Coordinates of N, CA and C in Angstrom, one line a residue:
M1 N -56.0 -38.7 -11.4 CA -55.3 -37.4 -11.2 C -56.1 -36.5 -10.1
S2 N -55.3 -35.6 -9.4 CA -55.9 -34.8 -8.3 C -56.6 -33.7 -8.9
D3 N -57.5 -33.0 -8.2 CA -58.4 -31.9 -8.6 C -57.5 -30.5 -8.3
E4 N -56.5 -30.5 -7.8 CA -55.7 -29.3 -7.3 C -55.4 -28.6 -8.9
R5 N -55.5 -27.2 -8.7 CA -54.9 -26.5 -9.8 C -53.3 -26.3 -9.7
R6 N -52.9 -26.4 -10.8 CA -51.4 -26.2 -10.8 C -51.0 -24.9 -11.5
P7 N -50.0 -24.2 -11.0 CA -49.7 -22.9 -11.7 C -49.3 -23.3 -13.1
E8 N -49.6 -22.5 -14.1 CA -49.3 -22.8 -15.5 C -47.8 -22.7 -15.9
S9 N -47.1 -21.9 -15.3 CA -45.7 -21.6 -15.5 C -44.8 -22.7 -14.9
G10 N -45.5 -23.3 -13.8 CA -44.5 -24.3 -13.1 C -44.4 -25.7 -13.8
P11 N -43.6 -26.4 -13.3 CA -43.6 -27.8 -13.8 C -44.6 -28.7 -13.1
A12 N -45.1 -29.6 -13.9 CA -46.1 -30.5 -13.5 C -45.5 -31.4 -12.4
P13 N -46.1 -31.7 -11.2 CA -45.6 -32.7 -10.2 C -45.9 -34.2 -10.8
S14 N -44.9 -35.0 -10.6 CA -45.1 -36.4 -10.9 C -45.9 -37.2 -10.1
G15 N -46.6 -38.1 -10.4 CA -47.4 -38.8 -9.6 C -48.6 -38.2 -9.0
D16 N -49.4 -38.9 -8.2 CA -50.6 -38.4 -7.6 C -50.3 -38.0 -6.2
A17 N -51.2 -37.6 -5.4 CA -51.1 -37.1 -4.1 C -50.8 -38.1 -3.1
R18 N -51.0 -39.5 -3.4 CA -51.0 -40.5 -2.5 C -49.6 -40.8 -2.2
P19 N -49.0 -41.0 -0.9 CA -47.7 -41.5 -0.7 C -47.3 -42.7 -1.4
A20 N -46.1 -42.8 -1.9 CA -45.7 -43.9 -2.8 C -45.3 -45.1 -1.7
S21 N -45.0 -44.9 -0.4 CA -44.4 -45.9 0.4 C -45.5 -46.5 1.3
G22 N -46.8 -46.2 1.0 CA -47.9 -46.7 2.0 C -48.0 -45.9 3.2
G23 N -47.4 -44.7 3.3 CA -47.6 -43.9 4.6 C -49.0 -43.2 4.8
T24 N -49.1 -42.4 5.5 CA -50.3 -41.6 5.7 C -50.5 -40.6 4.5
P25 N -51.7 -40.2 4.3 CA -51.9 -39.3 3.1 C -51.3 -37.8 3.5
E26 N -51.3 -37.4 4.7 CA -50.8 -36.1 5.2 C -49.2 -36.2 5.0
A27 N -48.6 -37.3 5.2 CA -47.1 -37.2 5.0 C -46.8 -37.1 3.4
G28 N -47.7 -37.8 2.6 CA -47.4 -37.7 1.2 C -47.7 -36.3 0.7
S29 N -48.6 -35.7 1.3 CA -48.9 -34.2 0.8 C -47.7 -33.3 1.1
A30 N -47.4 -33.5 2.4 CA -46.2 -32.7 2.7 C -44.9 -32.8 1.9
K31 N -44.5 -34.0 1.4 CA -43.6 -34.3 0.6 C -43.8 -33.6 -0.8
N32 N -45.0 -33.9 -1.2 CA -45.5 -33.3 -2.5 C -45.3 -31.7 -2.6
S33 N -45.9 -31.2 -1.4 CA -45.8 -29.7 -1.3 C -44.4 -29.1 -1.2
A34 N -43.4 -29.9 -0.6 CA -42.1 -29.5 -0.4 C -41.4 -29.6 -1.9
A35 N -41.9 -30.6 -2.6 CA -41.2 -30.8 -3.9 C -41.8 -29.6 -4.7
K36 N -43.0 -29.2 -4.7 CA -43.5 -28.1 -5.4 C -42.8 -26.8 -5.0
G37 N -42.6 -26.6 -3.8 CA -41.9 -25.4 -3.4 C -40.5 -25.2 -3.8
A38 N -39.7 -26.4 -3.9 CA -38.4 -26.4 -4.4 C -38.5 -26.2 -6.0
A39 N -39.4 -26.8 -6.6 CA -39.4 -26.6 -8.0 C -39.8 -25.0 -8.4
L40 N -40.8 -24.5 -7.4 CA -41.1 -23.1 -7.8 C -39.8 -22.2 -7.5
A41 N -39.1 -22.6 -6.4 CA -37.9 -21.7 -6.1 C -36.8 -21.8 -7.2
R42 N -36.7 -22.9 -7.8 CA -35.7 -23.2 -8.9 C -36.2 -22.2 -10.1
E43 N -37.6 -22.3 -10.3 CA -38.1 -21.6 -11.5 C -37.9 -20.2 -11.3
K44 N -38.1 -19.5 -10.0 CA -38.0 -18.2 -9.7 C -36.5 -17.7 -9.7
L45 N -35.6 -18.6 -9.4 CA -34.2 -18.4 -9.5 C -33.8 -18.2 -11.0
A46 N -34.2 -19.2 -11.8 CA -33.9 -19.1 -13.3 C -34.5 -17.8 -13.8
Q47 N -35.6 -17.4 -13.4 CA -36.3 -16.2 -13.9 C -35.5 -15.0 -13.4
A48 N -35.1 -14.9 -12.3 CA -34.3 -13.6 -11.9 C -33.0 -13.7 -12.6
K49 N -32.2 -14.8 -12.8 CA -31.0 -14.9 -13.6 C -31.2 -14.3 -15.1
A50 N -32.4 -14.8 -15.5 CA -32.5 -14.4 -17.1 C -32.8 -12.8 -16.9
D51 N -33.6 -12.3 -15.9 CA -33.8 -10.8 -15.8 C -32.4 -10.0 -15.8
A52 N -31.5 -10.6 -14.8 CA -30.3 -9.9 -14.7 C -29.5 -10.0 -15.9
A53 N -29.5 -11.1 -16.6 CA -28.7 -11.2 -18.0 C -29.3 -10.2 -18.9
K54 N -30.6 -10.0 -19.0 CA -31.1 -8.9 -19.8 C -30.6 -7.6 -19.6
R55 N -30.4 -7.3 -18.3 CA -30.0 -6.0 -17.8 C -28.5 -6.0 -17.9
G56 N -27.7 -7.0 -18.1 CA -26.3 -7.0 -18.1 C -25.7 -7.2 -16.9
Q57 N -26.4 -7.6 -15.9 CA -25.8 -7.9 -14.6 C -25.8 -9.4 -14.3
L58 N -24.8 -10.1 -14.7 CA -24.7 -11.5 -14.8 C -24.1 -11.9 -13.3
P59 N -24.6 -13.0 -12.8 CA -24.2 -13.3 -11.5 C -22.7 -13.9 -11.5
R60 N -22.1 -13.8 -10.5 CA -20.7 -14.2 -10.2 C -20.5 -15.6 -10.6
R61 N -19.4 -15.9 -11.2 CA -19.1 -17.2 -11.7 C -18.3 -18.0 -10.5
E62 N -17.5 -17.3 -9.8 CA -16.7 -17.9 -8.8 C -17.3 -17.5 -7.4
P63 N -17.2 -18.4 -6.4 CA -17.7 -18.1 -5.1 C -17.1 -16.9 -4.4
R64 N -17.8 -16.2 -3.6 CA -17.3 -15.1 -2.9 C -16.1 -15.6 -1.9
R65 N -15.2 -14.7 -1.8 CA -14.1 -15.1 -0.7 C -14.5 -14.5 0.5
R66 N -14.3 -15.5 1.6 CA -14.4 -14.9 2.9 C -13.0 -14.2 3.4
A67 N -13.2 -13.2 4.0 CA -12.1 -12.5 4.6 C -11.6 -13.4 5.7
T68 N -10.2 -13.3 5.9 CA -9.4 -14.2 6.9 C -9.5 -13.5 8.2
G69 N -9.5 -14.2 9.3 CA -9.6 -13.5 10.6 C -10.9 -12.9 11.0
P70 N -11.0 -12.4 12.1 CA -12.3 -11.9 12.7 C -12.8 -10.9 11.8
R71 N -14.1 -10.8 11.7 CA -14.6 -9.6 11.0 C -14.7 -8.4 11.8
R72 N -14.4 -7.3 11.3 CA -14.4 -5.9 12.1 C -15.4 -5.0 11.5
D73 N -16.2 -4.5 12.3 CA -17.2 -3.4 11.8 C -16.4 -2.2 11.7
F74 N -17.1 -1.2 10.8 CA -16.3 0.1 10.6 C -16.1 0.7 11.7
G75 N -17.2 0.8 12.7 CA -16.9 1.6 14.0 C -16.2 1.0 15.1
D76 N -15.8 -0.2 14.9 CA -15.1 -0.8 16.1 C -13.6 -0.2 16.2
P77 N -13.1 -0.2 17.3 CA -11.8 0.3 17.4 C -10.8 -0.8 16.9
Q78 N -9.5 -0.2 16.4 CA -8.6 -1.0 15.9 C -7.1 -0.8 16.6
L79 N -6.2 -1.6 16.4 CA -5.0 -1.3 17.0 C -4.2 0.0 16.5
F80 N -3.6 0.5 17.4 CA -3.0 1.9 16.9 C -2.0 1.8 15.8
G81 N -1.1 0.9 15.8 CA -0.3 0.5 14.8 C -0.9 0.2 13.5
R82 N -2.0 -0.5 13.5 CA -2.7 -0.8 12.2 C -3.3 0.4 11.6
A83 N -3.9 1.4 12.5 CA -4.5 2.5 12.1 C -3.5 3.5 11.4
I84 N -2.3 3.5 12.0 CA -1.2 4.4 11.5 C -0.7 3.8 10.0
T85 N -0.7 2.5 9.9 CA -0.2 1.7 8.7 C -1.4 2.2 7.6
D86 N -2.6 2.0 8.1 CA -3.5 2.3 7.1 C -3.5 3.7 6.5
L87 N -3.5 4.8 7.6 CA -3.3 6.0 7.2 C -2.1 6.3 6.3
L88 N -1.0 5.8 6.5 CA 0.2 6.1 5.6 C 0.0 5.4 4.3
A89 N -0.6 4.5 4.2 CA -0.9 3.7 2.9 C -2.0 4.6 2.1
D90 N -3.1 5.0 2.8 CA -4.2 5.7 2.1 C -3.6 7.0 1.7
R91 N -2.6 7.7 2.4 CA -2.1 9.0 2.0 C -0.9 8.8 1.0
G92 N -0.4 7.6 0.8 CA 0.8 7.5 0.1 C 2.1 8.0 0.7
W93 N 2.4 7.9 2.0 CA 3.3 8.5 2.9 C 4.2 7.4 3.4
E94 N 4.2 6.2 2.8 CA 5.1 5.1 3.3 C 6.5 5.4 3.0
Q95 N 6.8 5.8 1.9 CA 8.4 5.9 1.4 C 8.8 7.2 2.3
P96 N 8.2 8.4 2.3 CA 8.8 9.6 3.1 C 9.0 9.3 4.5
V97 N 8.0 8.4 5.1 CA 8.2 8.0 6.6 C 9.4 7.0 6.6
A98 N 9.6 6.1 5.7 CA 10.8 5.3 5.9 C 12.0 5.9 5.7
V99 N 12.1 7.0 4.8 CA 13.3 7.8 4.6 C 13.4 8.6 5.9
G100 N 12.5 9.2 6.4 CA 12.6 9.8 7.8 C 13.0 9.0 8.8
G101 N 12.7 7.7 9.0 CA 13.2 6.7 10.0 C 14.7 6.4 9.7
V102 N 15.2 6.4 8.5 CA 16.6 6.2 8.2 C 17.4 7.3 8.6
F103 N 16.9 8.6 8.2 CA 17.6 9.8 8.7 C 17.7 9.8 10.1
G104 N 16.6 9.5 10.8 CA 16.5 9.4 12.3 C 17.5 8.5 12.9
R105 N 17.8 7.3 12.3 CA 18.6 6.3 12.7 C 20.0 6.4 11.9
W106 N 20.4 7.5 11.4 CA 21.6 7.5 10.7 C 22.9 7.1 11.4
H107 N 22.9 7.4 12.7 CA 23.9 6.9 13.6 C 24.1 5.4 13.7
E108 N 23.1 4.9 13.7 CA 23.0 3.3 13.8 C 23.4 2.7 12.4
I109 N 23.1 3.3 11.3 CA 23.2 2.8 10.0 C 24.6 2.9 9.4
V110 N 25.1 4.1 9.5 CA 26.4 4.3 9.0 C 27.5 4.2 10.0
G111 N 27.3 4.0 11.2 CA 28.3 4.0 12.4 C 28.6 5.3 12.9
P112 N 29.1 5.2 14.2 CA 29.3 6.5 14.9 C 30.3 7.4 14.3
D113 N 31.5 6.8 13.8 CA 32.6 7.8 13.2 C 32.0 8.5 12.0
L114 N 31.3 7.8 11.1 CA 31.0 8.6 10.0 C 29.8 9.6 10.4
A115 N 28.9 9.1 11.1 CA 27.7 9.8 11.6 C 28.2 11.3 12.3
A116 N 29.3 11.2 13.0 CA 29.8 12.4 13.8 C 30.3 13.4 12.8
H117 N 30.6 13.1 11.4 CA 31.0 14.2 10.6 C 30.1 14.3 9.4
T118 N 28.9 13.6 9.3 CA 28.1 13.6 8.1 C 26.5 13.7 8.6
T119 N 25.9 14.4 7.7 CA 24.3 14.4 8.0 C 23.7 14.2 6.7
P120 N 22.7 13.3 6.7 CA 21.7 13.2 5.5 C 20.9 14.5 5.3
E121 N 20.7 15.1 4.4 CA 20.1 16.4 4.2 C 18.7 16.2 3.5
T122 N 18.7 15.5 2.3 CA 17.4 15.4 1.6 C 17.4 14.0 0.8
F123 N 16.2 13.6 0.4 CA 16.1 12.4 -0.3 C 15.1 12.9 -1.5
A124 N 15.4 12.8 -2.7 CA 14.5 13.0 -3.9 C 15.0 12.2 -5.0
D125 N 14.1 11.7 -5.8 CA 14.4 11.0 -7.0 C 15.4 9.9 -6.9
G126 N 15.4 9.3 -5.8 CA 16.4 8.1 -5.5 C 17.9 8.6 -5.3
E127 N 18.0 9.9 -4.9 CA 19.2 10.5 -4.6 C 19.3 11.0 -3.1
V128 N 20.2 10.5 -2.3 CA 20.4 11.1 -1.0 C 21.4 12.1 -0.9
L129 N 21.2 13.4 -0.5 CA 22.2 14.2 -0.3 C 22.8 14.1 1.0
V130 N 24.1 14.1 1.2 CA 24.8 13.9 2.4 C 25.7 15.1 2.5
V131 N 25.8 15.8 3.7 CA 26.6 17.0 3.9 C 27.7 16.5 4.9
A132 N 28.8 16.8 4.6 CA 30.0 16.5 5.4 C 30.6 17.7 6.0
D133 N 31.2 17.6 7.1 CA 31.8 18.8 7.9 C 33.1 19.4 7.5
S134 N 33.7 18.4 6.6 CA 35.0 18.8 6.1 C 35.2 18.2 4.7
T135 N 36.1 18.6 3.9 CA 36.4 18.0 2.6 C 37.1 16.8 2.8
A136 N 37.7 16.4 3.7 CA 38.3 15.0 4.0 C 37.2 14.2 4.2
W137 N 36.1 14.4 5.0 CA 35.0 13.6 5.2 C 34.1 13.4 4.0
A138 N 34.0 14.5 3.4 CA 33.3 14.4 2.0 C 33.8 13.5 1.1
T139 N 35.2 13.5 1.0 CA 36.0 12.4 0.1 C 35.7 11.1 0.6
Q140 N 35.8 10.9 1.9 CA 35.6 9.5 2.5 C 34.2 9.0 2.2
V141 N 33.2 9.9 2.3 CA 31.8 9.5 1.9 C 31.7 9.1 0.4
R142 N 32.5 10.0 -0.4 CA 32.3 9.5 -2.0 C 33.0 8.2 -2.3
L143 N 34.0 8.0 -1.4 CA 34.6 6.5 -1.5 C 33.8 5.4 -1.1
L144 N 32.9 5.7 -0.1 CA 31.8 4.7 0.4 C 30.7 4.8 -0.2
A145 N 30.4 5.5 -1.2 CA 29.0 5.7 -1.8 C 28.3 4.3 -2.1
R146 N 29.0 3.5 -2.7 CA 28.5 2.3 -3.1 C 28.0 1.5 -1.9
T147 N 28.8 1.3 -1.0 CA 28.5 0.6 0.3 C 27.3 1.3 0.9
L148 N 27.3 2.6 0.9 CA 26.1 3.5 1.5 C 25.0 3.2 0.8
V149 N 25.0 3.2 -0.4 CA 23.7 2.9 -1.3 C 23.1 1.6 -1.0
R150 N 24.0 0.5 -0.9 CA 23.5 -0.8 -0.5 C 23.0 -0.9 0.8
R151 N 23.7 -0.3 1.8 CA 23.1 -0.4 3.1 C 21.8 0.4 3.2
L152 N 21.6 1.5 2.6 CA 20.4 2.4 2.7 C 19.2 1.5 2.0
N153 N 19.6 0.8 0.8 CA 18.6 0.0 0.2 C 18.1 -1.3 1.0
E154 N 19.1 -1.8 1.8 CA 18.6 -2.8 2.9 C 17.6 -2.2 3.8
E155 N 17.7 -1.0 4.2 CA 16.8 -0.5 5.1 C 15.5 0.0 4.4
L156 N 15.5 0.6 3.2 CA 14.3 1.2 2.5 C 13.7 0.3 1.6
G157 N 14.4 -0.7 1.1 CA 13.9 -1.6 0.0 C 14.7 -1.5 -1.3
D158 N 14.9 -2.5 -2.0 CA 15.9 -2.6 -3.1 C 15.3 -1.7 -4.1
G159 N 16.4 -0.8 -4.6 CA 16.2 0.2 -5.6 C 15.7 1.5 -5.2
T160 N 15.4 1.7 -4.0 CA 15.0 3.1 -3.4 C 16.0 4.1 -3.7
V161 N 17.1 3.9 -3.2 CA 18.2 4.8 -3.2 C 19.2 4.3 -4.5
Q162 N 19.5 5.2 -5.4 CA 20.2 4.9 -6.6 C 21.6 5.8 -6.6
R163 N 21.6 6.7 -5.8 CA 22.9 7.7 -5.7 C 23.0 8.2 -4.4
V164 N 24.1 8.5 -4.1 CA 24.4 9.3 -2.9 C 25.2 10.6 -3.5
K165 N 24.8 11.8 -3.3 CA 25.5 13.0 -3.6 C 26.0 13.6 -2.4
V166 N 27.4 14.0 -2.5 CA 28.1 14.4 -1.2 C 28.3 16.0 -1.6
R167 N 28.0 16.7 -0.3 CA 28.5 18.1 -0.5 C 29.3 18.3 0.8
G168 N 30.5 19.1 0.6 CA 31.4 19.5 1.5 C 30.8 20.8 2.4
P169 N 31.8 21.2 3.2 CA 31.4 22.5 4.0 C 31.0 23.6 3.0
Q170 N 30.1 24.5 3.6 CA 29.5 25.4 2.6 C 30.5 26.7 2.6
N171 N 31.3 26.9 3.5 CA 32.2 28.1 3.5 C 33.2 27.8 2.5
G172 N 33.4 28.5 1.5 CA 34.4 28.4 0.3 C 35.7 28.4 0.7
P173 N 36.7 28.1 -0.3 CA 38.1 28.3 0.1 C 38.4 29.8 0.2
R174 N 39.4 30.0 1.0 CA 39.9 31.4 1.4 C 40.6 31.8 0.0
P175 N 40.2 33.0 -0.4 CA 40.8 33.5 -1.7 C 42.2 33.8 -1.6
S176 N 43.0 33.4 -2.5 CA 44.4 33.6 -2.5 C 44.8 35.1 -2.7
G177 N 46.0 35.6 -2.5 CA 46.4 36.9 -2.7 C 46.4 37.5 -1.6
G178 N 46.5 38.9 -1.6 CA 46.7 40.0 -0.5 C 45.3 40.1 0.2
L179 N 45.3 40.7 1.3 CA 44.0 41.0 2.0 C 43.3 42.2 1.2
R180 N 41.9 42.1 1.4 CA 41.3 43.0 0.7 C 40.3 43.9 1.5
V181 N 40.1 45.1 1.3 CA 39.2 45.9 2.1 C 37.8 45.8 1.5
T182 N 36.8 45.7 2.3 CA 35.4 45.6 1.8 C 35.0 46.8 1.2
G183 N 34.3 46.9 -0.1 CA 33.9 48.0 -0.6 C 35.1 48.8 -1.4
S184 N 36.1 48.3 -1.7 CA 37.4 48.9 -2.4 C 37.0 48.5 -3.9
R185 N 37.5 49.3 -4.7 CA 37.3 49.2 -6.1 C 38.8 48.7 -6.8
G186 N 39.5 48.1 -6.0 CA 40.7 47.6 -6.6 C 41.8 48.7 -6.5
P187 N 43.1 48.4 -7.2 CA 44.2 49.4 -7.0 C 44.0 50.8 -7.5
G188 N 42.7 50.9 -8.2 CA 42.5 52.4 -8.6 C 42.2 53.3 -7.4
D189 N 41.8 52.8 -6.3 CA 41.6 53.7 -5.2 C 42.6 54.6 -4.7
T190 N 43.9 53.8 -4.8 CA 45.0 54.6 -4.2 C 45.6 55.7 -5.1
Y191 N 45.2 55.8 -6.3 CA 45.6 56.6 -7.0 C 44.4 57.9 -7.3
G192 N 44.9 59.1 -7.1 CA 44.1 60.3 -7.0 C 43.3 60.6 -8.1

């Protein structure tokens, strides 16, 4: 046996310091020290895992996943479209921006005839409010409501639009009866 001192916590090396294959003693000691180093590294790793388990910080069971594509540092510039997409996602603005895009392309989506007489006003809770410039066009949009919902969902994503509410012209119908004078109190004015 050799006179070298072994660490008490480490595993005992097998064999003596002489090379097994009849090589030089220096080559044998290099192999032996490499084996000692590997054994010491395994021991330290096991000790670190045990300490982590005591603290409740267990090592990962599955290997780390590598990101696909080239790696980008935080300070590196990025494509403008990608930056805008990330901003919209961070702020939760995807749906309002998509609805605004549909309102901006209303002419392309519903066709030139319907777009000439209708305007999308608001979108809230799955309901699009469409304003028509006459009662006839308001009725036409009401008849086309299912088709319009389907077409809008093709643009915005399935289930985004659930209803189309139609509002006709804002000036009400002309009151029936005779003409009235503003500020009059009715037929009682004419009697003394």
